[in-house]
Amino acid sequence: MTEQANSSMPVENQSPGPSDHQSDEDLRIHIDDSATSPTLLFLATSMVWLIIGSLFGVVVALKFSLPDWLGSVPALTFGRLRPAHLNTVVFGFVSLAGAGMVIWLTGRLCRTHIRWTGLLYISVIIWNLGLLLGTALVLAGYSEGMEWLEFPLIAVVPVALGFVLFAASILKTFANRSVEHIYISLWYILASLVWFPILYVIGNGRFYQGVSQAAMNWWFAHNLLTVWVTPLGLAGAYYFIPKVIGRPIYSYYLGLLGFWSFALFYNWNGLHHLVGGPVPTWAVSISIVASLLMFIPVITVAVNHHMTAFGNLKLVRYSPTLRFVVFGAMSYTVVSLQGSLEATRTMQEIVHFTHYTVGHAHLGVYSFASMILFGAMYYILPRIAKWEWPYPALIKVHFWLTAVGVLLYFVAMEVGGWLQGMAMVNGAVPFIDSVIVTRPWLWGRSIGGVMMTIGNILFAYHFALVVYRAGPIRFAPGWVRKAEGQTS
Amino acid sequence: MSLFPVAVIIVAVALVAGALALAAFFWALRTGQFSVRHMNEGALTIFDSTEPVGMPTDQTLQTPQEHPDDRTGKQLNAR
């Protein structure tokens, strides 16, 4: 460590001697070990939902170009497969992988072992049972018919209970932390643990009808990204970018400004989905104003992440984590600024009810959140499985398939959706022409979806190899040899 | 259908969430999370003596020859 770096370390970490080196590494391995089993269970089950959700998505995408395909099987019709795709991807892959990342990160950031791991085992079991039941019921035709609220109550309860048990373990670990300072990632994690249960329980209340149901639906659907998916992504980015590069975050002041402005503005955004709908204009206007105010936290986060990575981007050549997380962080900036502009009435006039919105949603959930979660798993898994990723080439193929796939999907949907919207607002154009104009772009959607799915399957295969400690033995970093009790 | 029920719920949730946010903010203020010392040192808490500032911590895609940890030529043999 350089003298300059040493002088800027926190008081408790100054002047480390040989024994401190020993204890820091031992502590890190001890903490990682305490998180191993629960983290692995959450991450491994998320892989299953990633594959299931991706296959659902590909079939859904192909149905736009081949509308009769699988149309005779009720469970595989568009109206059932699409909600199954949404729920398995968001509550299955993103949520379970995010929870796995949170368990591991909480131990690292609180510098203590994970508490109440028994609750985490129960959590992962009932969470998955709820997902299985909910998906089966949706495919069987028992959907509740509201976006991201399709699961019947019997499936919602175990998912909610699973989340509460997970949150209890994380909060207990936090309460026993051995560090005084709360790192930015922990702010996002702790906030999401409080926000998400409130949202999930209120959103799944079955006492709304008509217009109020629509208002509640979009308050819920947008806030699902606000209070759960986005904090997961940002918590990961704030940890992994500086940690992998070995450089502190550019501005801690901006980081906290970003968090508190995020908390203040983002949860008002949902009703911009109802522009032109039968809800009070003032409610929609407030939502649009809040959407534009999101420029503040988004720009602070963007400046922080990009300035931290600036000058160190060559490291993406060696680090899969940095490669995926930087891609995700850049996508966050794009999707958030796009979302703010998309909320305005001027844009909504064109893009409402078009594929444009679906492209935007995929940029958020896949290009931002999922890519950061992939990056997090590339970092976490070898450290808990004590086995390095065996095939570097497979990592590169995974990255390029998913990155190019999601960009192709995004561009196809935005262009196709815009042309669709322009045709829909033109009274002289027959409605069917607004459908026909999208046809080539919907093939782009399917090809992008297939690329992402192949990438996801390869990643799941590679993930399984690490878990089973299979594949070629690679030269291992020092922490693997240390954890295995070997001398370096 | 009136918006009254949903308005009541949203206001109630807003009050609870707002109160929680304020409580968290004042707790953070009281415990010095926003103090100059924390602001200056907080970003360094993810580093320690064995993974210090200036040390990249992920070189998965490096070849064995490029990997600084593997200059000794030791291989993992944990199977």
Coordinates of N, CA and C in Angstrom, one line a residue, chain B residues 8-68:
Chain B
V8 N -57.0 7.2 0.8 CA -56.7 7.0 2.3 C -55.5 6.1 2.5
I9 N -55.5 5.0 1.7 CA -54.3 4.1 1.8 C -53.0 4.8 1.5
I10 N -53.0 5.5 0.4 CA -51.8 6.1 -0.1 C -51.3 7.2 1.0
V11 N -52.3 7.9 1.5 CA -51.9 8.9 2.5 C -51.4 8.2 3.8
A12 N -52.0 7.1 4.2 CA -51.6 6.4 5.4 C -50.2 5.9 5.1
V13 N -50.0 5.3 4.0 CA -48.6 4.7 3.7 C -47.6 5.8 3.6
A14 N -48.0 6.9 3.0 CA -47.0 8.0 2.9 C -46.6 8.5 4.2
L15 N -47.6 8.6 5.2 CA -47.3 9.1 6.5 C -46.4 8.1 7.2
V16 N -46.7 6.8 7.1 CA -45.8 5.8 7.8 C -44.4 5.8 7.2
A17 N -44.4 5.8 5.8 CA -43.0 5.8 5.2 C -42.3 7.1 5.4
G18 N -43.0 8.2 5.4 CA -42.4 9.5 5.7 C -41.8 9.5 7.1
A19 N -42.6 9.0 8.1 CA -42.1 9.0 9.5 C -40.9 8.1 9.6
L20 N -40.9 7.0 8.9 CA -39.7 6.1 9.0 C -38.5 6.8 8.4
A21 N -38.7 7.4 7.3 CA -37.6 8.1 6.6 C -37.0 9.2 7.5
L22 N -37.9 10.0 8.1 CA -37.5 11.1 9.0 C -36.7 10.5 10.2
A23 N -37.3 9.4 10.7 CA -36.6 8.7 11.9 C -35.2 8.3 11.5
A24 N -35.1 7.7 10.3 CA -33.8 7.2 9.8 C -32.9 8.4 9.6
F25 N -33.4 9.4 9.1 CA -32.5 10.6 8.8 C -32.0 11.2 10.1
F26 N -32.9 11.4 11.1 CA -32.4 12.0 12.4 C -31.5 11.0 13.2
W27 N -31.8 9.7 13.0 CA -30.9 8.8 13.7 C -29.5 8.9 13.1
A28 N -29.5 9.0 11.7 CA -28.2 9.1 11.0 C -27.5 10.3 11.5
L29 N -28.2 11.4 11.6 CA -27.7 12.7 12.0 C -27.1 12.6 13.4
R30 N -27.9 12.0 14.3 CA -27.5 11.9 15.7 C -26.3 11.0 15.9
T31 N -26.2 10.0 15.1 CA -25.0 9.0 15.2 C -23.8 9.5 14.4
G32 N -23.9 10.6 13.8 CA -22.7 11.2 13.1 C -22.5 10.6 11.7
Q33 N -23.5 10.0 11.1 CA -23.2 9.4 9.8 C -22.9 10.5 8.8
F34 N -23.4 11.7 9.0 CA -23.1 12.8 8.0 C -22.0 13.7 8.5
S35 N -21.3 13.3 9.5 CA -20.2 14.1 10.0 C -19.1 14.2 9.0
V36 N -18.2 15.2 9.1 CA -17.1 15.4 8.1 C -16.2 14.1 8.1
R37 N -16.0 13.6 9.3 CA -15.1 12.4 9.4 C -15.7 11.2 8.7
H38 N -17.0 11.0 8.9 CA -17.6 9.9 8.2 C -17.6 10.1 6.7
M39 N -17.9 11.4 6.3 CA -18.0 11.7 4.9 C -16.6 11.5 4.2
N40 N -15.6 11.8 4.9 CA -14.2 11.7 4.4 C -13.7 10.3 4.4
E41 N -14.1 9.5 5.4 CA -13.6 8.2 5.5 C -14.5 7.0 5.1
G42 N -15.8 7.4 5.0 CA -16.8 6.4 4.7 C -16.5 5.5 3.4
A43 N -16.0 6.2 2.4 CA -15.8 5.5 1.1 C -14.7 4.5 1.3
L44 N -13.9 4.6 2.3 CA -12.7 3.7 2.5 C -13.1 2.5 3.3
T45 N -14.3 2.4 3.8 CA -14.6 1.3 4.7 C -14.7 -0.1 4.0
I46 N -14.8 -0.1 2.7 CA -14.8 -1.4 2.0 C -13.4 -1.9 1.7
F47 N -12.4 -1.1 2.1 CA -11.0 -1.6 1.9 C -10.5 -2.0 3.3
D48 N -9.5 -2.9 3.3 CA -8.8 -3.2 4.5 C -7.3 -3.4 4.2
S49 N -6.6 -3.9 5.2 CA -5.1 -4.0 5.0 C -4.7 -5.0 4.0
T50 N -5.5 -6.0 3.7 CA -5.1 -7.0 2.7 C -5.7 -6.7 1.4
E51 N -6.8 -5.9 1.3 CA -7.3 -5.5 0.1 C -7.4 -3.9 0.1
P52 N -6.2 -3.3 0.1 CA -6.2 -1.8 0.3 C -6.6 -1.0 -0.9
V53 N -6.7 0.3 -0.7 CA -6.9 1.2 -1.9 C -5.7 1.0 -2.8
G54 N -6.1 1.0 -4.1 CA -5.0 0.8 -5.1 C -4.9 -0.6 -5.6
M55 N -5.6 -1.6 -4.9 CA -5.4 -3.0 -5.3 C -6.7 -3.5 -6.0
P56 N -6.7 -3.8 -7.3 CA -7.8 -4.4 -7.9 C -8.1 -5.8 -7.3
T57 N -9.4 -6.1 -7.2 CA -9.7 -7.4 -6.5 C -10.3 -8.4 -7.4
D58 N -10.3 -8.2 -8.7 CA -10.9 -9.3 -9.5 C -10.2 -9.3 -10.8
Q59 N -9.4 -10.4 -11.0 CA -8.7 -10.6 -12.3 C -9.0 -11.9 -12.9
T60 N -10.3 -12.3 -12.8 CA -10.7 -13.6 -13.3 C -10.3 -13.9 -14.7
L61 N -10.3 -12.9 -15.6 CA -10.0 -13.2 -17.0 C -8.6 -13.1 -17.3
Q62 N -7.7 -12.9 -16.3 CA -6.3 -12.9 -16.6 C -5.8 -14.3 -16.8
T63 N -4.8 -14.4 -17.7 CA -4.1 -15.7 -17.9 C -3.2 -16.0 -16.7
P64 N -2.8 -17.2 -16.5 CA -2.0 -17.5 -15.3 C -0.7 -16.7 -15.3
Q65 N -0.2 -16.4 -16.5 CA 1.1 -15.6 -16.6 C 0.8 -14.2 -16.2
E66 N -0.4 -13.7 -16.4 CA -0.7 -12.3 -16.1 C -1.1 -12.1 -14.6
H67 N -1.5 -13.2 -14.0 CA -2.0 -13.1 -12.6 C -1.0 -12.9 -11.6
P68 N -1.0 -11.7 -10.9 CA 0.0 -11.4 -9.9 C 0.1 -12.4 -8.8

